Short mmCIF file of C-alpha atoms in Angstrom, two decimals:
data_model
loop_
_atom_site.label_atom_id
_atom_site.label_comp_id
_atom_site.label_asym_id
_atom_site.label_seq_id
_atom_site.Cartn_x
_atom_site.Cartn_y
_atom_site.Cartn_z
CA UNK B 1 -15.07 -179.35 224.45
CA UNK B 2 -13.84 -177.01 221.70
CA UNK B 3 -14.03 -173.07 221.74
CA UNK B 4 -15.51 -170.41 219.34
CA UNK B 5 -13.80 -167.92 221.20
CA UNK B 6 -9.67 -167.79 220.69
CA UNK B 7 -8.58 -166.16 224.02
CA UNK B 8 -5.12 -165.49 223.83
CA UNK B 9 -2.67 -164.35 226.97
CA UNK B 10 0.95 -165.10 227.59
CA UNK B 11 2.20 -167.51 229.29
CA UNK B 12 2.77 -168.02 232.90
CA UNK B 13 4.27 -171.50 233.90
CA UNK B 14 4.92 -170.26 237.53
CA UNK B 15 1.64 -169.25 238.25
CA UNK B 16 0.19 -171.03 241.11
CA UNK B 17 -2.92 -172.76 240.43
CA UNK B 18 -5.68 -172.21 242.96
CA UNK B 19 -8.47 -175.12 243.87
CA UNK B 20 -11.79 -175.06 243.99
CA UNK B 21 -14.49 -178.17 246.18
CA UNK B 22 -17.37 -177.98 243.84
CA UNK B 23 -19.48 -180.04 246.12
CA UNK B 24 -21.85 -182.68 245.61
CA UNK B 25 -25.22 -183.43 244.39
CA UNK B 26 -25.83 -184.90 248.28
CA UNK B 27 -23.60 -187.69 247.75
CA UNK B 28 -20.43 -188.09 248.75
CA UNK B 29 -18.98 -188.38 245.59
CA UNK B 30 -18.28 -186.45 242.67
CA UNK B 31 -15.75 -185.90 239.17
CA UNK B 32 -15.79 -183.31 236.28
CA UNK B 33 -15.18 -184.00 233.09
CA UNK B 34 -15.21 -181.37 231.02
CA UNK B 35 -15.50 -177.50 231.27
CA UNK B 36 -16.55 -174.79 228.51
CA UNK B 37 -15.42 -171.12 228.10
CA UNK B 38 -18.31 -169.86 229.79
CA UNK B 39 -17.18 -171.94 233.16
CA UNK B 40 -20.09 -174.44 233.24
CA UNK B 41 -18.72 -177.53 234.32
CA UNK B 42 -20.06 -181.39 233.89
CA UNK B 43 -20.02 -184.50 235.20
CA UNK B 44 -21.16 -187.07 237.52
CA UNK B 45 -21.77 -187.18 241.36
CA UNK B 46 -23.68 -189.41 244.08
CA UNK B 47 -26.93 -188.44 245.05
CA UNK B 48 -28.31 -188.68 248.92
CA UNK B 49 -30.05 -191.70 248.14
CA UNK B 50 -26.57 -193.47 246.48
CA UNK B 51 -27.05 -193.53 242.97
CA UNK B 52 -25.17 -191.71 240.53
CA UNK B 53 -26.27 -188.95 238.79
CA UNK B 54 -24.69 -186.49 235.86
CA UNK B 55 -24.72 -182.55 236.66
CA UNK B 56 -24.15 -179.26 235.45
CA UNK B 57 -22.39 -176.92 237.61
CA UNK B 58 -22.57 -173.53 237.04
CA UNK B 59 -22.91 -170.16 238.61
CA UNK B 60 -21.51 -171.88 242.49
CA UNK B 61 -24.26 -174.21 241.86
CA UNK B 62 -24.43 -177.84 241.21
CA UNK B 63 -27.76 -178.84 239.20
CA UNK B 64 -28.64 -182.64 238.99
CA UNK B 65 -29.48 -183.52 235.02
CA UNK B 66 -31.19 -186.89 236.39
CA UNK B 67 -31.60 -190.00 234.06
CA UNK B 68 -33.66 -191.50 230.95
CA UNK B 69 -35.39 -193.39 233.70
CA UNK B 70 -32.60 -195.73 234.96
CA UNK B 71 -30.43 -195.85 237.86
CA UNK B 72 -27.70 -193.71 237.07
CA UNK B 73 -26.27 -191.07 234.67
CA UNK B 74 -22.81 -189.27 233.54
CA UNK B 75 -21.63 -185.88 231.98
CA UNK B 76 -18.88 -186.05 229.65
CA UNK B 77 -18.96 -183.15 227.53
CA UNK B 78 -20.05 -179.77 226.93
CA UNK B 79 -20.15 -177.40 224.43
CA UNK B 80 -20.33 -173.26 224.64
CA UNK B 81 -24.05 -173.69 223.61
CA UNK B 82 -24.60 -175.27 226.89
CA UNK B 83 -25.81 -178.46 224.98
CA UNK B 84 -24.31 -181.67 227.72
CA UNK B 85 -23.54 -184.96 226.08
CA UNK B 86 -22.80 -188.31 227.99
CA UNK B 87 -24.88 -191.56 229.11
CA UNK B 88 -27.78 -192.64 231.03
CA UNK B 89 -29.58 -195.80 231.76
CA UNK B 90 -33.00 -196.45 230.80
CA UNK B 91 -35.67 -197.83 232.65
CA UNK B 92 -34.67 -201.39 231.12
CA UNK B 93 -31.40 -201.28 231.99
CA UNK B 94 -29.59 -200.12 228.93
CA UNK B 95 -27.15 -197.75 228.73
CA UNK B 96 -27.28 -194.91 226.23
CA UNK B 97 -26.18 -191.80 225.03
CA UNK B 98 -28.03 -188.51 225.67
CA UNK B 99 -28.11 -184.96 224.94
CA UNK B 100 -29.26 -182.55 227.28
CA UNK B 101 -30.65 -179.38 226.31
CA UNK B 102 -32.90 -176.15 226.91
CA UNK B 103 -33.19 -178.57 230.23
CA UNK B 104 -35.03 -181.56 228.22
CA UNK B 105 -32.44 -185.07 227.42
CA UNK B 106 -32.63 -186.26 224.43
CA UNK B 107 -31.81 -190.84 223.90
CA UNK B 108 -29.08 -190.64 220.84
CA UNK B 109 -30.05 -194.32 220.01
CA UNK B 110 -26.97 -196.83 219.24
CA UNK B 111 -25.41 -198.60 216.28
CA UNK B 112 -27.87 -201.92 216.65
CA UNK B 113 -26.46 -202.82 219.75
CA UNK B 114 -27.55 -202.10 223.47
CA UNK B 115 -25.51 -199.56 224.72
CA UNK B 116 -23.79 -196.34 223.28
CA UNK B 117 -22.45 -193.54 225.16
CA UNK B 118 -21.45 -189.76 224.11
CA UNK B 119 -17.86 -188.41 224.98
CA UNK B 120 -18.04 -184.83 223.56
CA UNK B 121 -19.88 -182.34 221.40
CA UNK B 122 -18.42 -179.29 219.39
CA UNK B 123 -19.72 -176.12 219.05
CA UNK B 124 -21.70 -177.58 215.95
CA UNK B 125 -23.61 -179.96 217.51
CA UNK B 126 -21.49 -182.82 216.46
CA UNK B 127 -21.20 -185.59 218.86
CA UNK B 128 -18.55 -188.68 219.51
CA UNK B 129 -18.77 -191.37 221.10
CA UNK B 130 -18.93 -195.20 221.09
CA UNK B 131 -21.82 -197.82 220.82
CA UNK B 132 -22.22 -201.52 220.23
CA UNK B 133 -23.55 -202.80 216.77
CA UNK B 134 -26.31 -205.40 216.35
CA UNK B 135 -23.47 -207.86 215.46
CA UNK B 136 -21.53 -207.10 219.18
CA UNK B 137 -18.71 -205.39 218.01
CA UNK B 138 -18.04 -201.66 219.92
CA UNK B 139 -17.56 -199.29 217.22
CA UNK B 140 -17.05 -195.47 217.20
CA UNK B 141 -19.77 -193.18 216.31
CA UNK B 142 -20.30 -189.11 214.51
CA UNK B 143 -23.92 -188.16 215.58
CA UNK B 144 -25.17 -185.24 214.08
CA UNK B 145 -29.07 -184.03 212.98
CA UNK B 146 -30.43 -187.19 213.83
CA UNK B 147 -28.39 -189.73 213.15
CA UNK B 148 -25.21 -191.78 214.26
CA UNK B 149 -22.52 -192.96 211.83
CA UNK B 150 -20.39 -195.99 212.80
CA UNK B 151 -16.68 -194.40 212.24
CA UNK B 152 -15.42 -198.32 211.53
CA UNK B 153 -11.81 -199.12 212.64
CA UNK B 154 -8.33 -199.23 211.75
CA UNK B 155 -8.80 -202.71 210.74
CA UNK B 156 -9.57 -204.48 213.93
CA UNK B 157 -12.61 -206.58 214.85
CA UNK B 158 -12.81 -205.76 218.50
CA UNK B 159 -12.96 -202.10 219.49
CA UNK B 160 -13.03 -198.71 218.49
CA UNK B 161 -14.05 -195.41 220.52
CA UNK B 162 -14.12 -191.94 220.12
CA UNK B 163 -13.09 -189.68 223.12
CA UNK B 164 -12.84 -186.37 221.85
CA UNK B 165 -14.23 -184.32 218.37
CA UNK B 166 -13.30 -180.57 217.33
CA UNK B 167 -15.28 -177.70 215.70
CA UNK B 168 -13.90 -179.13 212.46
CA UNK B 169 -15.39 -182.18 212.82
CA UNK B 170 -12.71 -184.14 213.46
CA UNK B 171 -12.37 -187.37 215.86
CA UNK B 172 -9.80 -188.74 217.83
CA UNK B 173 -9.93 -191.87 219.97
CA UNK B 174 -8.64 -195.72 219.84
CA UNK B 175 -8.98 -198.60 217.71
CA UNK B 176 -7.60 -201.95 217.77
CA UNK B 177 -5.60 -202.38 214.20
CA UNK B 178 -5.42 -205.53 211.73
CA UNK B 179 -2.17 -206.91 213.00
CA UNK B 180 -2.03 -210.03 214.64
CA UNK B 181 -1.05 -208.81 218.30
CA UNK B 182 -4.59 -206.86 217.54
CA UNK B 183 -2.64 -203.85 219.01
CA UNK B 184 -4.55 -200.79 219.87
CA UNK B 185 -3.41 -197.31 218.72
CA UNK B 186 -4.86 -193.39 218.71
CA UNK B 187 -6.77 -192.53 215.38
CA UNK B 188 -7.57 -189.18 213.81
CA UNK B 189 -11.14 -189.37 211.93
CA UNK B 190 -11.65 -186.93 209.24
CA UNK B 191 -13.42 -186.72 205.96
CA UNK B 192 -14.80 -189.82 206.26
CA UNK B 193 -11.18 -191.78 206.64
CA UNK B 194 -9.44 -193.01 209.35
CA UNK B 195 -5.91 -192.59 210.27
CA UNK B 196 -3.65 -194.15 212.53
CA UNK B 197 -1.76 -192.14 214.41
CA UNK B 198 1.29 -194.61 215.30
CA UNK B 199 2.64 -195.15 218.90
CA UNK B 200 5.60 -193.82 220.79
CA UNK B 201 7.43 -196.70 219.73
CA UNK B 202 5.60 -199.57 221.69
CA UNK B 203 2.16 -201.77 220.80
CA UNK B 204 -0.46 -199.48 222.42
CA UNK B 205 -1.52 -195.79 222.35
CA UNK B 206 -5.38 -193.86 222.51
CA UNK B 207 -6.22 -190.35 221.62
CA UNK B 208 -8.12 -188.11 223.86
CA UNK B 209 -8.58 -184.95 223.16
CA UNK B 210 -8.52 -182.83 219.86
CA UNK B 211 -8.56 -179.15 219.81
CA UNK B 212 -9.32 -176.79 216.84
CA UNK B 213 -5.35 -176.70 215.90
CA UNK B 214 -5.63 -180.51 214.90
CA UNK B 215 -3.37 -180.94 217.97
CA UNK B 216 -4.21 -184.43 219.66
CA UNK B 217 -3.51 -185.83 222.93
CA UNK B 218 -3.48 -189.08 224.82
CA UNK B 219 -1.05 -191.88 225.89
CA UNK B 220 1.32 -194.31 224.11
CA UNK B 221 3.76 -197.32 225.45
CA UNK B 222 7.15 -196.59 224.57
CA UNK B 223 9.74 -199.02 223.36
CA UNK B 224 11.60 -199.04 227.22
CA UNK B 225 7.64 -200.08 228.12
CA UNK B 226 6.35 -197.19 230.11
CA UNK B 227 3.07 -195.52 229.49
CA UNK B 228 3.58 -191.75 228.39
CA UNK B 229 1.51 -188.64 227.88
CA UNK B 230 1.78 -187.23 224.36
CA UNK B 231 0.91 -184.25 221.90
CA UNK B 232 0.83 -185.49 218.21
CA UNK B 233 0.47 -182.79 215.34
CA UNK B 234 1.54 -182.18 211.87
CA UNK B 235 2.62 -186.43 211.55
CA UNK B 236 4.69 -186.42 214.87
CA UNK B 237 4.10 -187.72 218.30
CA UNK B 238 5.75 -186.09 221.28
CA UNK B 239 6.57 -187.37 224.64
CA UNK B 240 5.37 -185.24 227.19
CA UNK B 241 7.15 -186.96 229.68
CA UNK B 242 6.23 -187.07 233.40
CA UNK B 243 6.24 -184.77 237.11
CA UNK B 244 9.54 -185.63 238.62
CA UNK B 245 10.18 -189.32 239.94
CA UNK B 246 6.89 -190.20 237.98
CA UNK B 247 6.81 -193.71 236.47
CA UNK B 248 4.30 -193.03 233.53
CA UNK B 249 1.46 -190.12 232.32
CA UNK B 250 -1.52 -190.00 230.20
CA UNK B 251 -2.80 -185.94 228.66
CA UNK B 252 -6.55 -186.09 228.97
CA UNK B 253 -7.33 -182.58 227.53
CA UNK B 254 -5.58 -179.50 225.36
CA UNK B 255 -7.42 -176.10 224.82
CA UNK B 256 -6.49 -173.82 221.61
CA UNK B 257 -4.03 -172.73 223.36
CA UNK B 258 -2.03 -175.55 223.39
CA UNK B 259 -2.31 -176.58 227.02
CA UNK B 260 -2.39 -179.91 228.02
CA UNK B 261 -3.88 -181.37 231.52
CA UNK B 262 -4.04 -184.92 232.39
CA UNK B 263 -2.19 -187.46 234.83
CA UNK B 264 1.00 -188.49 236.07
CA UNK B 265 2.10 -191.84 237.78
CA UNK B 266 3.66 -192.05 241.39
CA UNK B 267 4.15 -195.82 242.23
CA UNK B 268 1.14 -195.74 244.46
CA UNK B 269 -0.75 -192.83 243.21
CA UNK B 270 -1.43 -190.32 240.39
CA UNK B 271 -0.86 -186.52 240.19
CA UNK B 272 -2.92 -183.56 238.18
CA UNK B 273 -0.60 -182.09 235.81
CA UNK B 274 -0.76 -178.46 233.51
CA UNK B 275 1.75 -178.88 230.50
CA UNK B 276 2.64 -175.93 227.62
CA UNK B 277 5.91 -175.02 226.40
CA UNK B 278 7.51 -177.93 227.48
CA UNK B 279 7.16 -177.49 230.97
CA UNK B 280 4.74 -179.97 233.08
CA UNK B 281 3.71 -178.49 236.50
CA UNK B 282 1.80 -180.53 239.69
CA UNK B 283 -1.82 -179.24 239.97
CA UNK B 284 -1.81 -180.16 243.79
CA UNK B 285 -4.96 -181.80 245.59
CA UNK B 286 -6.93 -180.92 247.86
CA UNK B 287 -6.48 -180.63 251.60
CA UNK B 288 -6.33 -184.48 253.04
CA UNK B 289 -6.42 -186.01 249.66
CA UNK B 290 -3.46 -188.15 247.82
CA UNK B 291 -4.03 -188.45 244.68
CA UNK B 292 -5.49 -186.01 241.85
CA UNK B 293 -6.17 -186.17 238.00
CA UNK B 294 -7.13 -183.14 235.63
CA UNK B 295 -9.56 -183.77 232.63
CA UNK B 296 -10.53 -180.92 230.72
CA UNK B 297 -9.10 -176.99 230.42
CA UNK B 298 -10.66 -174.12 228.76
CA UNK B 299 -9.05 -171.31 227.01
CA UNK B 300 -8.89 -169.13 230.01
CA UNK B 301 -6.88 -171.48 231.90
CA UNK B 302 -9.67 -173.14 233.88
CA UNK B 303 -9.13 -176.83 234.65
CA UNK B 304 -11.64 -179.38 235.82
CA UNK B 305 -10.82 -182.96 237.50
CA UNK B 306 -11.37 -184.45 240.59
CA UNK B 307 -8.75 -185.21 244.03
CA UNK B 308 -8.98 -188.38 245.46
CA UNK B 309 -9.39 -189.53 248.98
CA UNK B 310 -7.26 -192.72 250.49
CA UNK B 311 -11.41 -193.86 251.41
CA UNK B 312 -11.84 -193.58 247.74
CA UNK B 313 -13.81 -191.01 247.59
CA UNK B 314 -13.60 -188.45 245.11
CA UNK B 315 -14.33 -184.44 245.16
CA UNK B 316 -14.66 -182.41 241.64
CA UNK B 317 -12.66 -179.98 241.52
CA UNK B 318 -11.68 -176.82 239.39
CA UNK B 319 -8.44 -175.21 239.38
CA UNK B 320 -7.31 -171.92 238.09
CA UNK B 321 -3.15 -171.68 236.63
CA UNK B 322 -3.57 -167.43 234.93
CA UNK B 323 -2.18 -165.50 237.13
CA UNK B 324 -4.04 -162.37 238.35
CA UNK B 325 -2.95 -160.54 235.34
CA UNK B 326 -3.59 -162.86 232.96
CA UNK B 327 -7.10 -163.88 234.81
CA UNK B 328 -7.67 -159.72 234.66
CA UNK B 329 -7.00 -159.46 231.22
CA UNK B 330 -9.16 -162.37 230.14
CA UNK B 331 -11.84 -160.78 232.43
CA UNK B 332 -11.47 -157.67 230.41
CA UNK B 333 -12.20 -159.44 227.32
CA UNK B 334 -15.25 -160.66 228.88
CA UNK B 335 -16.48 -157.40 229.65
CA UNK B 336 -15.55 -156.27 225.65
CA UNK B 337 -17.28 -159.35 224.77
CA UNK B 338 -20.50 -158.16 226.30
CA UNK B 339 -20.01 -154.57 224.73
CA UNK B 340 -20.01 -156.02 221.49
CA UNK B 341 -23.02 -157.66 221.48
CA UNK B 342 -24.80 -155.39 222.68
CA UNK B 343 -25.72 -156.64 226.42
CA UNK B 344 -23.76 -153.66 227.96
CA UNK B 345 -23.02 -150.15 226.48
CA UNK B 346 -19.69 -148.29 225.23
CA UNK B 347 -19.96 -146.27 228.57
CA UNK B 348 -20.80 -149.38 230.96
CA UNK B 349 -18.05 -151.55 229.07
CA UNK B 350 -15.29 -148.70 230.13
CA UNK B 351 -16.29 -147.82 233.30
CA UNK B 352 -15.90 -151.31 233.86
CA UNK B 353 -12.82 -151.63 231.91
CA UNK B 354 -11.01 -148.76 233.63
CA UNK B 355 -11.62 -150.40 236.72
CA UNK B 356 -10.47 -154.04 235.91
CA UNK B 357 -6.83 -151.83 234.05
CA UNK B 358 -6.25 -150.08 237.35
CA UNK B 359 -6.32 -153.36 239.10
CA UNK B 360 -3.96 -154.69 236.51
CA UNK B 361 -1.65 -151.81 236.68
CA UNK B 362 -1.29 -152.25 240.60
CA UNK B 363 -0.82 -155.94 240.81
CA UNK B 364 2.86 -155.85 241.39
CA UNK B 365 3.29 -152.57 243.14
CA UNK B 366 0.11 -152.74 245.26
CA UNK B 367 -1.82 -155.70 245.81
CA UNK B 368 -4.19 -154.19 248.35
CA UNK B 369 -5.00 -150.90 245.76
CA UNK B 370 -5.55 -154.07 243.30
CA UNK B 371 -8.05 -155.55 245.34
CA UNK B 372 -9.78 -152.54 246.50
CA UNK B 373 -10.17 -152.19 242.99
CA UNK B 374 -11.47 -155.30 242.32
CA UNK B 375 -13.89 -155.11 244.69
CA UNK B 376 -15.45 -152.10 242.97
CA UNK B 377 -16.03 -153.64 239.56
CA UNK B 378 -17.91 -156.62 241.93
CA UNK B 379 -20.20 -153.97 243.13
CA UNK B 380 -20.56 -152.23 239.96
CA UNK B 381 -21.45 -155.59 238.18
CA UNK B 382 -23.62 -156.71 241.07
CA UNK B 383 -25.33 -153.29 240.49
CA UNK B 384 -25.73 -154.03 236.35
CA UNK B 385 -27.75 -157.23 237.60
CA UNK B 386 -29.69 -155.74 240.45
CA UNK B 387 -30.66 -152.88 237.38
CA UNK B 388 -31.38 -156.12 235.36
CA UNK B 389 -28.50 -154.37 232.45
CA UNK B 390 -27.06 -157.69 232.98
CA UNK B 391 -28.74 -161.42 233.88
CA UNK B 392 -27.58 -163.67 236.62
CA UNK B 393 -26.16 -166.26 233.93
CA UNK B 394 -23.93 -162.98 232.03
CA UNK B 395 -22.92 -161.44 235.55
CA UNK B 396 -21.84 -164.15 237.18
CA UNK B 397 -18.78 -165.35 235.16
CA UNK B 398 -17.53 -161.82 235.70
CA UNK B 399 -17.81 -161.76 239.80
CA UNK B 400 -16.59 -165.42 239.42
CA UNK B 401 -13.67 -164.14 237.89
CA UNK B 402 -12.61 -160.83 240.12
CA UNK B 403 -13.44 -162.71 243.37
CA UNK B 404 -10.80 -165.80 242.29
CA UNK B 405 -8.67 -163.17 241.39
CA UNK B 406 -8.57 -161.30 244.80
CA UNK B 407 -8.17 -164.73 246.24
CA UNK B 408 -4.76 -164.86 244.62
CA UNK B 409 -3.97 -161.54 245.31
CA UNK B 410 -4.97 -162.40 248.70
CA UNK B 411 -2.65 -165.02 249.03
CA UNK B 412 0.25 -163.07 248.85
CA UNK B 413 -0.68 -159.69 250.01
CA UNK B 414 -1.17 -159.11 253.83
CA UNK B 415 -3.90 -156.31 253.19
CA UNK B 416 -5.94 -154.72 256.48
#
């Protein structure tokens, strides 16, 4: 997922990320994959019945996208249009890549062969994936109006797949090279060529995540052999490093801002991570549960993943690293936003506005005030919808917002 909107607040590496359950679909199972600046979250979950089935969560609700007429379905990207890209199976049992949208899913076909399946979509409409060809080989794809082009490889016969595509139209993924080890290393796709992007010094490294910067993310093997998270841009690969005691990490997602989200290695388990400025910080689980991973993160900070159970089990999850201040100023940008296009007036947008700067101005001195505050932009929004000023789908991102932000303030305030 790649954003239109540039969203830009300092830093915070101390804030203290907050974690949302996001349910199930009636299962009990579920992941996320990917989250857009609006806050609608995909990705898959069991269904009462067992099978496996992509969704779309949005608003504190998760919707079921259901299937091309197979058994079971996934969610791997989404786009700030709403459009959902991933896989389903068919009613033959193939699997292949789908677009959902305006609540319809659309088969994206394959390259010849009998399965193909979507890994993200830009703000264009562009999607990347990965599909067989008729001749067996798995190949990366660029779908756009219609049609899928095979991406080829970096000189391999074997494999090549595309995780991740920005509003540029570039691709990143992994391809298996012409050497004889038939190593496989992270590519950048663009203009039609395709470029390796070297290793951190061992045989083996994927890209999986591009954001509209050109900065790319993934994994590599180093030359001491352990598996590393890393940020490549402008020719060079950094090593991200790991959490503390950590054996190895992979970065699964970067926003325009920069921040990176992904994994890090315990010996017998894996741990969430938020990275920027050089810093990596543990996203924490989820009461009970052991082990966590993040994949995706927006540009206001959001992060979607799933926490794992020792049963196996997994729960989506979202967490939230702005602190109140920066969540209040991105929420004031939202309410701009809405000003200028039109939805709300110059007089709604600053009574609203005054509001959401009184909070701000109170955070540190008086948490309670803050949230008192707060709680009277809620009722004015809730009172734009009820007036109909505002629909359910604009409001809700903004009481989303204010009521995760008192639950911060909340945390540390002891309020009557």
């Amino acid at each position: 997922m790649v954003s239109v909107v540039l969203v830009v607040f300092a830093p915070a590496a101390s804030a203290q990320p907050t974690i949302l359950d996001l349910g199930t679909l009636g299962g009990t199972s579920s992941i996320a994959t990917d989250i857009n600046d609006l806050g609608q979250i995909v990705g898959g979950s069991s269904t009462a019945s067992g099978a496996f089935h992509a969704f779309l969560w949005q608003n504190g609700a998760m919707t079921d996208l259901g299937t091309l007429g197979g058994v079971a379905s996934r969610a791997d990207g989404i786009n700030d249009l709403g459009q959902v890209v991933g896989f389903s199976y068919t009613a033959s049992g193939a699997g292949h890549a789908v677009l959902w949208q305006n609540g319809a899913m659309t088969d994206l076909g394959t390259l010849g062969g009998p399965f193909s399946e979507a890994r993200a979509i830009n703000n264009l409409g562009q999607v990347a994936g990965e599909s067989h060809t008729a001749s067996g080989e798995l190949h990366a794809f660029l779908w756009q109006d219609g049609a899928m082009t095979d991406l080829g490889t970096l000189g391999g016969i074997f494999e090549t797949v595309a995780f991740g595509i920005n509003d540029l139209g570039q691709v990143v993924g992994s391809s298996f090279t012409g050497a004889p080890s038939g190593e496989l290393h992270a590519f950048l796709w663009q203009n039609g060529a395709m470029m390796d992007l070297g290793t951190l010094g061992g045989p083996v490294s994927e890209a999986l995540a591009i954001n509209d910067l050109g900065q790319v993310v993934g994994d590599s093997f180093t030359a001491s052999g352990s598996d590393d998270a890393f940020v490549w841009q402008n020719g060079a690969m950094t090593d991200l490093g790991t959490l503390p005691g950590d054996i190895g990490s992979v970065a699964i997602g970067v926003n325009d801002l920069g921040q990176v989200v992904g994994l890090s290695n315990t010996a017998s388990a894996f741990e969430a991570f938020f990275w920027q400025n050089g810093a990596m910080t543990d996203l924490g689980t989820l009461p009970g549960s052991s082990s966590s991973q993040a994949r995706a993160i927006n540009n206001l900070g959001q992060i979607v993943g799933f926490s794992r159970f020792a049963s196996g089990e997994n729960a989506a999850v979202l967490w939230t690293t702005a602190t109140p201040a920066q969540a209040t100023g991105a929420l004031i940008d939202q309410v701009q936003g809405l000003v200028g296009t039109g939805v709300l007036s110059r007089g709604q947008g600053q009574s609203l506005t005054a509001k959401l700067n009184a909070a701000l101005t109170r955070m540190s001195t008086n948490p309670c005030t803050a949230i008192h505050v707060l709680n009277a932009f809620i009722n004015e929004v809730k009172g734009h919808i009820g007036a109909g000023l505002l629909t359910a789908d604009q409001g809700q991102p903004l009481l989303d917002s204010a009521t995760a932000i008192i639950a911060q303030l909340e945390a540390t305030a002891s309020c009557s």
